[in-house]
PDB file of C-alpha atoms in Angstrom:
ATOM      1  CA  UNK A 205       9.264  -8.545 -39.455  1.00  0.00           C
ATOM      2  CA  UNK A 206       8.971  -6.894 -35.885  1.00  0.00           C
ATOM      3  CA  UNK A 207       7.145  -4.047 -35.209  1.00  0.00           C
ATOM      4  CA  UNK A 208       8.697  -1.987 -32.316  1.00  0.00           C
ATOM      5  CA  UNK A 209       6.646   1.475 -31.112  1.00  0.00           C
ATOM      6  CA  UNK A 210       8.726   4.420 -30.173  1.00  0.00           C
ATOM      7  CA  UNK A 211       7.690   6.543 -27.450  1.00  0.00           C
ATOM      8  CA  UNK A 212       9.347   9.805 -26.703  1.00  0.00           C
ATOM      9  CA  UNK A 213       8.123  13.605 -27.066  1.00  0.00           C
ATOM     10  CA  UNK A 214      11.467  14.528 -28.820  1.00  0.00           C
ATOM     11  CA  UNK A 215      10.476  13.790 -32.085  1.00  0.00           C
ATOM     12  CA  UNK A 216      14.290  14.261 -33.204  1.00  0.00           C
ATOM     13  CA  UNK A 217      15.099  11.274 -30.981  1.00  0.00           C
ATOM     14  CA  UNK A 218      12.033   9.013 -32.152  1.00  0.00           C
ATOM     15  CA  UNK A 219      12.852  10.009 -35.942  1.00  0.00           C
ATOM     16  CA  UNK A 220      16.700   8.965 -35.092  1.00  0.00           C
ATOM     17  CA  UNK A 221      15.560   5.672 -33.892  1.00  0.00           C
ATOM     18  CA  UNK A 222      13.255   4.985 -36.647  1.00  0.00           C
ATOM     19  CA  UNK A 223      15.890   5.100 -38.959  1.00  0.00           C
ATOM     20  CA  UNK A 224      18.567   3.317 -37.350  1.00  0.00           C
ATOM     21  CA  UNK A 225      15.762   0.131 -36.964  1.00  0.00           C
ATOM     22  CA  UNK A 226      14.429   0.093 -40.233  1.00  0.00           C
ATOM     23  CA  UNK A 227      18.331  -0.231 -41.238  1.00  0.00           C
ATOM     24  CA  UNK A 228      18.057  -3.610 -39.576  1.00  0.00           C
ATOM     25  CA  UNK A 229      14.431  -4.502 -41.616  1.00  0.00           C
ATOM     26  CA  UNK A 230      12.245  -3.794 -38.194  1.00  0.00           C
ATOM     27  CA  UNK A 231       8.713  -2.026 -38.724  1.00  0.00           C
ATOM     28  CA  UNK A 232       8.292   1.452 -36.634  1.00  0.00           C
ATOM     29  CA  UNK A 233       5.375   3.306 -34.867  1.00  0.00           C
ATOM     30  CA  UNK A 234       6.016   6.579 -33.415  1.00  0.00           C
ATOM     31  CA  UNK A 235       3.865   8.024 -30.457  1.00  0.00           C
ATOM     32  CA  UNK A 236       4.977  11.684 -28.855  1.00  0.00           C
ATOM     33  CA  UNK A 237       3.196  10.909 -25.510  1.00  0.00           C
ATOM     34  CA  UNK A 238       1.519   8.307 -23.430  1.00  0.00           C
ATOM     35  CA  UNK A 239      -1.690   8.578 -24.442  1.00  0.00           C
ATOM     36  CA  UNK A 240      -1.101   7.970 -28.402  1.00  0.00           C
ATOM     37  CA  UNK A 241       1.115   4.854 -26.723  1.00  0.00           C
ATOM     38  CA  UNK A 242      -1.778   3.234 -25.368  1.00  0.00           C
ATOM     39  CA  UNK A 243      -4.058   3.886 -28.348  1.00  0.00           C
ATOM     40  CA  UNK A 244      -1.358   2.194 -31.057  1.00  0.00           C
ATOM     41  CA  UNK A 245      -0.992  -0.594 -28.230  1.00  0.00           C
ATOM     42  CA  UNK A 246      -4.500  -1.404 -28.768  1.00  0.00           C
ATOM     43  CA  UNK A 247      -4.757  -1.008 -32.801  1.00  0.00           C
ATOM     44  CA  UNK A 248      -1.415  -2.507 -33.942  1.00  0.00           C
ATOM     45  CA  UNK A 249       0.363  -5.429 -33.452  1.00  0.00           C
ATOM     46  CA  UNK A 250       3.053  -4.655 -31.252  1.00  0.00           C
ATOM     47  CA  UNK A 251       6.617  -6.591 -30.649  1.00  0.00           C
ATOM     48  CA  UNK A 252       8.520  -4.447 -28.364  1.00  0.00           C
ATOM     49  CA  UNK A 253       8.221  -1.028 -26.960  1.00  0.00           C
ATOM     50  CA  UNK A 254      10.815   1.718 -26.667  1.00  0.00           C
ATOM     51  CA  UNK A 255       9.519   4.080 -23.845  1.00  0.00           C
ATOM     52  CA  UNK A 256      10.567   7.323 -22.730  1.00  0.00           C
ATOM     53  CA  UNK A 257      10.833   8.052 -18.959  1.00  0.00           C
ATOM     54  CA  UNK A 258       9.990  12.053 -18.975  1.00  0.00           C
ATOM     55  CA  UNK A 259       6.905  12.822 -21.340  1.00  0.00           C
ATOM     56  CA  UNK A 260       4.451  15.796 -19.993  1.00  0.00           C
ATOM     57  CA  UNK A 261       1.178  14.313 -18.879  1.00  0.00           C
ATOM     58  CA  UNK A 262       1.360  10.683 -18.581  1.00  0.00           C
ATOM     59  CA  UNK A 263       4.795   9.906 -18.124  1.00  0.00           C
ATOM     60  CA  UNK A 264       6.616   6.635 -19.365  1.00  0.00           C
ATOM     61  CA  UNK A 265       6.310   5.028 -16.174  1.00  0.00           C
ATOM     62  CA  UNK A 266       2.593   4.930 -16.507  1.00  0.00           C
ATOM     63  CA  UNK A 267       2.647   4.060 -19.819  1.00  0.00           C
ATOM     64  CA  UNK A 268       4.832   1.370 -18.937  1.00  0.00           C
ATOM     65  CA  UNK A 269       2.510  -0.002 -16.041  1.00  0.00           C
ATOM     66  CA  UNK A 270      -0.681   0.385 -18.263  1.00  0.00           C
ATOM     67  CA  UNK A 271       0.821  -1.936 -21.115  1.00  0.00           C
ATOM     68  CA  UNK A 272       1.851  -4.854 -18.307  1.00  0.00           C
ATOM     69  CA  UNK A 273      -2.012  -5.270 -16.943  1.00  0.00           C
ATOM     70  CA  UNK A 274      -2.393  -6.403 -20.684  1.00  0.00           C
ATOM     71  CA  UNK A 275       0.078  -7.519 -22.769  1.00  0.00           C
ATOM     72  CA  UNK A 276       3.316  -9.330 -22.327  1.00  0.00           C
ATOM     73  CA  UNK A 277       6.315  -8.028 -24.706  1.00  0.00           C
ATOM     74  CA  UNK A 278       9.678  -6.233 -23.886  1.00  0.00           C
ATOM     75  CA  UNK A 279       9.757  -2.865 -23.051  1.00  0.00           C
ATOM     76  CA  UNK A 280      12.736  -0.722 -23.054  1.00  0.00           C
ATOM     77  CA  UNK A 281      13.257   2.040 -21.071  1.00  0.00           C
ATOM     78  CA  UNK A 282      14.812   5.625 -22.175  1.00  0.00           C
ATOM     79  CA  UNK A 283      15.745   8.375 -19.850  1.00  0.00           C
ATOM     80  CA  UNK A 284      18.119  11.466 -18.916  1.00  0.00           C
ATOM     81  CA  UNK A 285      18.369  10.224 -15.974  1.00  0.00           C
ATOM     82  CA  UNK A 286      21.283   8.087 -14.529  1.00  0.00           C
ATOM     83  CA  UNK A 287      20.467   7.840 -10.768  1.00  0.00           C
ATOM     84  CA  UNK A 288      20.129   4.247  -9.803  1.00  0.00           C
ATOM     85  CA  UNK A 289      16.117   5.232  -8.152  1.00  0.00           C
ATOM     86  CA  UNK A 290      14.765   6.122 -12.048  1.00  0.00           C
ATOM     87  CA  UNK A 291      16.028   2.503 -13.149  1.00  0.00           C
ATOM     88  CA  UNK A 292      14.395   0.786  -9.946  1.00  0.00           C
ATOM     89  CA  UNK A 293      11.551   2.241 -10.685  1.00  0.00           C
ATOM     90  CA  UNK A 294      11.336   1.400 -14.272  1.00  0.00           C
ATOM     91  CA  UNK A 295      12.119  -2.239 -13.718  1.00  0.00           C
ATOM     92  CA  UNK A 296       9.728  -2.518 -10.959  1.00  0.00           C
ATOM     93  CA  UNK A 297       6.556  -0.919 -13.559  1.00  0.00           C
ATOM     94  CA  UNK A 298       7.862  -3.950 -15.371  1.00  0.00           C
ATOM     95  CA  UNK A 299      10.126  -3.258 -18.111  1.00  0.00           C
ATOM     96  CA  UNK A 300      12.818  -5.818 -19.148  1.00  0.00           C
ATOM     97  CA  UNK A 301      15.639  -3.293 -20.173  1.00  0.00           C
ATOM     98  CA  UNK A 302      16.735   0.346 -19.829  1.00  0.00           C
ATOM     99  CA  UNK A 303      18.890   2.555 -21.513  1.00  0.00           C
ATOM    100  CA  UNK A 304      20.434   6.062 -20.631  1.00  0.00           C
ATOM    101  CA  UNK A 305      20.196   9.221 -22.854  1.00  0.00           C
ATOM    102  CA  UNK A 306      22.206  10.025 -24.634  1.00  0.00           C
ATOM    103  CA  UNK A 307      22.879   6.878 -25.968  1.00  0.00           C
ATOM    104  CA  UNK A 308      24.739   5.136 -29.022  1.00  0.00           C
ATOM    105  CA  UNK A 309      22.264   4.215 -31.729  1.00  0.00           C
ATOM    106  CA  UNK A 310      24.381   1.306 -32.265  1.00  0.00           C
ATOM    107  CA  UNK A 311      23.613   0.116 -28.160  1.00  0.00           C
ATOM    108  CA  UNK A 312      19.893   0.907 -28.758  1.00  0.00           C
ATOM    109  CA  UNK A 313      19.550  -1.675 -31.524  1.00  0.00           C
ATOM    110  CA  UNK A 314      21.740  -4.151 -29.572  1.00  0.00           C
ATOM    111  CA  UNK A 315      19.125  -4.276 -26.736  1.00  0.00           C
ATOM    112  CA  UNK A 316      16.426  -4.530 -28.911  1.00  0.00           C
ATOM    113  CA  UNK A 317      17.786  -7.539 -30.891  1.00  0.00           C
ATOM    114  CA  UNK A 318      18.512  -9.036 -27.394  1.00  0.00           C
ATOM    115  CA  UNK A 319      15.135  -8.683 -25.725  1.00  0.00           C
ATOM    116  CA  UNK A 320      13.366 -10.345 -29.420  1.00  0.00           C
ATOM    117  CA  UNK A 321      15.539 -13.170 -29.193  1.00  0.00           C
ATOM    118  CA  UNK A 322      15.117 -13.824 -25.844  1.00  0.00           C
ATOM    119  CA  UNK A 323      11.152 -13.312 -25.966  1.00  0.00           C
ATOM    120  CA  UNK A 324      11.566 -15.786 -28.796  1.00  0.00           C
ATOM    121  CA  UNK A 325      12.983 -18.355 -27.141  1.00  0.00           C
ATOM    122  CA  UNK A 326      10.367 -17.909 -23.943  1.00  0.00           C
ATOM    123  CA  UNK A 327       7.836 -18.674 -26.464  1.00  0.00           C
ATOM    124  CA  UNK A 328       9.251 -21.015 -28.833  1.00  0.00           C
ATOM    125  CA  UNK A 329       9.857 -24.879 -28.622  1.00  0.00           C
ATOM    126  CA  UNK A 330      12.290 -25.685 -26.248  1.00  0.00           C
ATOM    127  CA  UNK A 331      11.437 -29.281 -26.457  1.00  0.00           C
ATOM    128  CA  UNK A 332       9.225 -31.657 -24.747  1.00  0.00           C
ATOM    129  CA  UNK A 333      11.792 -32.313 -21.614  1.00  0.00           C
ATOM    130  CA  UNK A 334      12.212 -28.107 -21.328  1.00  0.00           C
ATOM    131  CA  UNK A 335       8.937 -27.000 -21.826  1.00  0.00           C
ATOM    132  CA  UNK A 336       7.833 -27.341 -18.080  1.00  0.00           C
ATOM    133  CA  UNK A 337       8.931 -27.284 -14.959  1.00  0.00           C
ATOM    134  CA  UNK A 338       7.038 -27.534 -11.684  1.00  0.00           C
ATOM    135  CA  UNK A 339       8.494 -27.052  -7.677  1.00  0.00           C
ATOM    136  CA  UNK A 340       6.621 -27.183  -5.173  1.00  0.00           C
ATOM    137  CA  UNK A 341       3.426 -25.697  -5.888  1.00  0.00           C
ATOM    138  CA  UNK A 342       4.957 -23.701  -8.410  1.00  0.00           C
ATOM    139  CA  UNK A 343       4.647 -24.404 -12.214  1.00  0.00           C
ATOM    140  CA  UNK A 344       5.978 -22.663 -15.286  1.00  0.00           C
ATOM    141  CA  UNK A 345       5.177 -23.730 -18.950  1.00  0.00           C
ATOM    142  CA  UNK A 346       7.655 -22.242 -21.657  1.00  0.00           C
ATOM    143  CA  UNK A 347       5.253 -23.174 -24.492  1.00  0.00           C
ATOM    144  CA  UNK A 348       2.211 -20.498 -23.177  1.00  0.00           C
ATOM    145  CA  UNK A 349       4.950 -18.650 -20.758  1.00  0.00           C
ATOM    146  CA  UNK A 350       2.391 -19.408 -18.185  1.00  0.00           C
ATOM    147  CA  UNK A 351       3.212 -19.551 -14.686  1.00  0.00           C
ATOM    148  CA  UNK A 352       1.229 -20.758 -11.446  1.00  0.00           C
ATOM    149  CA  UNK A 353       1.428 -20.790  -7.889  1.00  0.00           C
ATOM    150  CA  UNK A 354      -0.748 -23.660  -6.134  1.00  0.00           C
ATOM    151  CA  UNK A 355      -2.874 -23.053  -9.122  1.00  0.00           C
ATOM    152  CA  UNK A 356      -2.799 -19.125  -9.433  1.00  0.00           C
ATOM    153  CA  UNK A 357      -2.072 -17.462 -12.503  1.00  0.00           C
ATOM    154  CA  UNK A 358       1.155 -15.112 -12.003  1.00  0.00           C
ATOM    155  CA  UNK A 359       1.995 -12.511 -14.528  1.00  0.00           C
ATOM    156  CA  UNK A 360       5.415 -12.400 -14.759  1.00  0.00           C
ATOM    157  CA  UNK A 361       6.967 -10.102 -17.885  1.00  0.00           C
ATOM    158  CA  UNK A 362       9.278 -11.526 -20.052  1.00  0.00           C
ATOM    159  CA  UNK A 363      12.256 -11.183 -18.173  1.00  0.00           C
ATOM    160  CA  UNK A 364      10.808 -11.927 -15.098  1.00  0.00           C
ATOM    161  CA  UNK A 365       9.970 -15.105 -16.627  1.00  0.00           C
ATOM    162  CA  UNK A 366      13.017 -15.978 -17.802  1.00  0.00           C
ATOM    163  CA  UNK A 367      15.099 -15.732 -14.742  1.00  0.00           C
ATOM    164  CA  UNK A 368      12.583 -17.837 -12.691  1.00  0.00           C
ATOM    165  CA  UNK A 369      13.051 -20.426 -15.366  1.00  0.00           C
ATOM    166  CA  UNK A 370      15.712 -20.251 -15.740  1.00  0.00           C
ATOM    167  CA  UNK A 371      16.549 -20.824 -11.471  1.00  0.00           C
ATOM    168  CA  UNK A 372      13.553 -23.300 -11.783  1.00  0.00           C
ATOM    169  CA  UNK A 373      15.298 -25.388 -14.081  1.00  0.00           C
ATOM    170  CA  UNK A 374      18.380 -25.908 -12.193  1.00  0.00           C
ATOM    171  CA  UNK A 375      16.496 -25.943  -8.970  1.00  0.00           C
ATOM    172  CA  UNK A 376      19.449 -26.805  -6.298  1.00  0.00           C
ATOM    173  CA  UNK A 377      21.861 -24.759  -8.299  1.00  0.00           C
ATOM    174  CA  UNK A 378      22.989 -21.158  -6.756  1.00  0.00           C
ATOM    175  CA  UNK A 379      23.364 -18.734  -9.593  1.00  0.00           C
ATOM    176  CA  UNK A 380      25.231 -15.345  -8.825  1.00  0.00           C
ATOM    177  CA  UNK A 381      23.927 -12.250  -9.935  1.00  0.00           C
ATOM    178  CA  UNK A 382      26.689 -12.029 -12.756  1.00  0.00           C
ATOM    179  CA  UNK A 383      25.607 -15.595 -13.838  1.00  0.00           C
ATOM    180  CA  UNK A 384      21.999 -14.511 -14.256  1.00  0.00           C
ATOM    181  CA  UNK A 385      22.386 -11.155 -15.837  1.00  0.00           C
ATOM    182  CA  UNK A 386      24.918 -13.109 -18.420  1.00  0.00           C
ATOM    183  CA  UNK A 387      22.636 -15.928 -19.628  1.00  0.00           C
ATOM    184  CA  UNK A 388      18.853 -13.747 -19.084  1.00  0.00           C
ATOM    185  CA  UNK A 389      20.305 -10.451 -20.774  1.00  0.00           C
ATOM    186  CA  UNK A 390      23.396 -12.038 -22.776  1.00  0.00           C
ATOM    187  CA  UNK A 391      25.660  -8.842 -21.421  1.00  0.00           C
ATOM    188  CA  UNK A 392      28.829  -8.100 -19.435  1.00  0.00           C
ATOM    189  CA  UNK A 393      27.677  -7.651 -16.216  1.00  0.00           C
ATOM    190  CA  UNK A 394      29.284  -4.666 -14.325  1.00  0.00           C
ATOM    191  CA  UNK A 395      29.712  -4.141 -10.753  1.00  0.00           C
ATOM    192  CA  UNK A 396      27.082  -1.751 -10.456  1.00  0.00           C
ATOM    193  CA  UNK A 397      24.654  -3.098 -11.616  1.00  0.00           C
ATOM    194  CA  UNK A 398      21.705  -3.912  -9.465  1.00  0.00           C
ATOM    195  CA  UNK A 399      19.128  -5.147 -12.442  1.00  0.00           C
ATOM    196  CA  UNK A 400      19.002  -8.699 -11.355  1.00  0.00           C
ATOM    197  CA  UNK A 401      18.182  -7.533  -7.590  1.00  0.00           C
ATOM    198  CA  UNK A 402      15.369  -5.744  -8.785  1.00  0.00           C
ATOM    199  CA  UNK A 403      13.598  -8.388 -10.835  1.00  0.00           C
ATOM    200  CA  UNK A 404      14.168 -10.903  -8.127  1.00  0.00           C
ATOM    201  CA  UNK A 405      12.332  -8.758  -5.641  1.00  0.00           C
ATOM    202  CA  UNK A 406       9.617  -8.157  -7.900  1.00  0.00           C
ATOM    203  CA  UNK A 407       9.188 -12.024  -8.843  1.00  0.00           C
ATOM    204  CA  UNK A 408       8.923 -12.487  -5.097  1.00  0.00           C
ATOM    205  CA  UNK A 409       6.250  -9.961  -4.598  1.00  0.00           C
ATOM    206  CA  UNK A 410       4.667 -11.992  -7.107  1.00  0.00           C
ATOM    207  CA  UNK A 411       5.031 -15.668  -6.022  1.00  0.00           C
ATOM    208  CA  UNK A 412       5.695 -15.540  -2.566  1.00  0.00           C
ATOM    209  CA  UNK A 413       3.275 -15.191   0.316  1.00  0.00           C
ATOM    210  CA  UNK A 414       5.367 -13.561   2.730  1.00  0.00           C
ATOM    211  CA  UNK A 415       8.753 -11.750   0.337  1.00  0.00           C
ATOM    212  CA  UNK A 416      10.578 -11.195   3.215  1.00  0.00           C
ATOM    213  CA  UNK A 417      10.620 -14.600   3.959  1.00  0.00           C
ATOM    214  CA  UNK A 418      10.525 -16.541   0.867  1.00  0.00           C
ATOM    215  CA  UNK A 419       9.736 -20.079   0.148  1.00  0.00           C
ATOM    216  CA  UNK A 420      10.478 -20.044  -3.338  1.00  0.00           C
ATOM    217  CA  UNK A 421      14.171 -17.958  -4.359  1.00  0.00           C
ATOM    218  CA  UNK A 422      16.507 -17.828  -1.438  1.00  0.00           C
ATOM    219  CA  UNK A 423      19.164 -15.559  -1.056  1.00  0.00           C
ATOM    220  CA  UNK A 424      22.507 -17.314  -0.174  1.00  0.00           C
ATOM    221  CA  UNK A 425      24.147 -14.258   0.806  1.00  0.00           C
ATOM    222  CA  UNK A 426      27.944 -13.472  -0.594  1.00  0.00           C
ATOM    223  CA  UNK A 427      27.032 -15.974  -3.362  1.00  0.00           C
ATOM    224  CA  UNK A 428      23.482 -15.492  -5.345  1.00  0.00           C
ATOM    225  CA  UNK A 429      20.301 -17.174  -5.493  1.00  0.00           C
ATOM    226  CA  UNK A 430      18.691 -20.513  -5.648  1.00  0.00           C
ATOM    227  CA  UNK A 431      15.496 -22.647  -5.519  1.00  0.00           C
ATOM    228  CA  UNK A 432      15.671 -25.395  -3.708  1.00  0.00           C
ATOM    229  CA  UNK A 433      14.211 -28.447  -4.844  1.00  0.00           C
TER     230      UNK A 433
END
């Protein structure tokens, strides 16, 4: 049984949540700010985080930052907001997934599902000839989700992860944005959507000495992204 934490200070919205997961047999904990967040982080076991955006004192996106320097689950954002700036920012604290208020119960619970069985399969057996890939200086182990650059420790989140893997994997192969937000988030991709832009920039801040020049994921513009063998 997973254990998600709620974070919001609408209680009406964490107690809606609460009962549309434990419909679907997941275990709940319910914080009303970011500090309470952080304290349930360190007591309980946590599989995935629900996260408001706008909580008086420290908001979600702290929250959100906080919980990547030490653990690595998903973490969905919630907010009001639609503006394409408040996701940016949320994906670049390091969350995995974000969702606009108000929003369907129904779509909540879809995203959740999707982000455990993704983080699942990051950590599960893929098999001896998928567990590990290395390029270059750079090597990723599916088995540990551990990845290294010439021999330094990255810390990717889960979703970062999985996109470099998955580009990794089929190093030579140029993967369009739609491609990669189909097989990483298992989702119609929309126009608009700039998700997979935003993870890729923050993967190269991560791996790559200079990211405006990188060695690693190259942008073949009008088509998608690659890493060359």
């Amino acid at each position: 049984m997973s254990t998600i934490l709620v974070v919001d200070d609408e209680k009406e919205i964490v107690d809606l949540v609460e009962i549309y997961l434990k419909s679907e047999g997941f275990s709940i904990e319910k914080a009303y700010d970011g500090n309470r967040a952080l304290e349930l982080m360190d007591q309980k076991e946590i599989d995935l985080l629900i996260l408001d955006v706008m909580m008086p004192g420290m908001n979600g996106l702290e929250v959100c930052q906080r919980v990547r320097y030490k653990r690595k689950l998903p973490i969905i954002m919630l907010s009001a907001k639609s503006e394409d700036v408040d996701k940016i920012m949320g994906l670049g604290m390091g969350a995995d997934d974000y969702v606009t208020k108000p929003f369907h119960p129904l779509e909540l619970i879809a995203r959740v599902k999707s982000q455990l069985n993704r983080f699942a399969q990051l950590t599960g057996d893929l098999g001896e000839d998928n567990n590990e890939v290395s390029i270059r200086g750079l090597y990723m182990d599916s088995r540990s989700h551990k990845a290294t650059v010439f021999e330094r420790e990255v810390e990717l989140t889960p979703t970062e992860f999985d996109i470099l893997f998955l580009l990794t994997t089929h190093a030579g192969k140029v993967f369009s944005a739609e491609e990669i937000f189909h097989k990483v988030w298992k989702e119609k991709y929309l126009d608009s959507n700039n998700t997979v832009m935003v993870h890729i920039r923050k993967i190269r801040e991560k791996i790559e000495e200079n990211a405006r020049k990188p060695k690693f994921i190259k942008t073949v513009w009008g088509v998608g992204y690659v890493v060359e063998k």
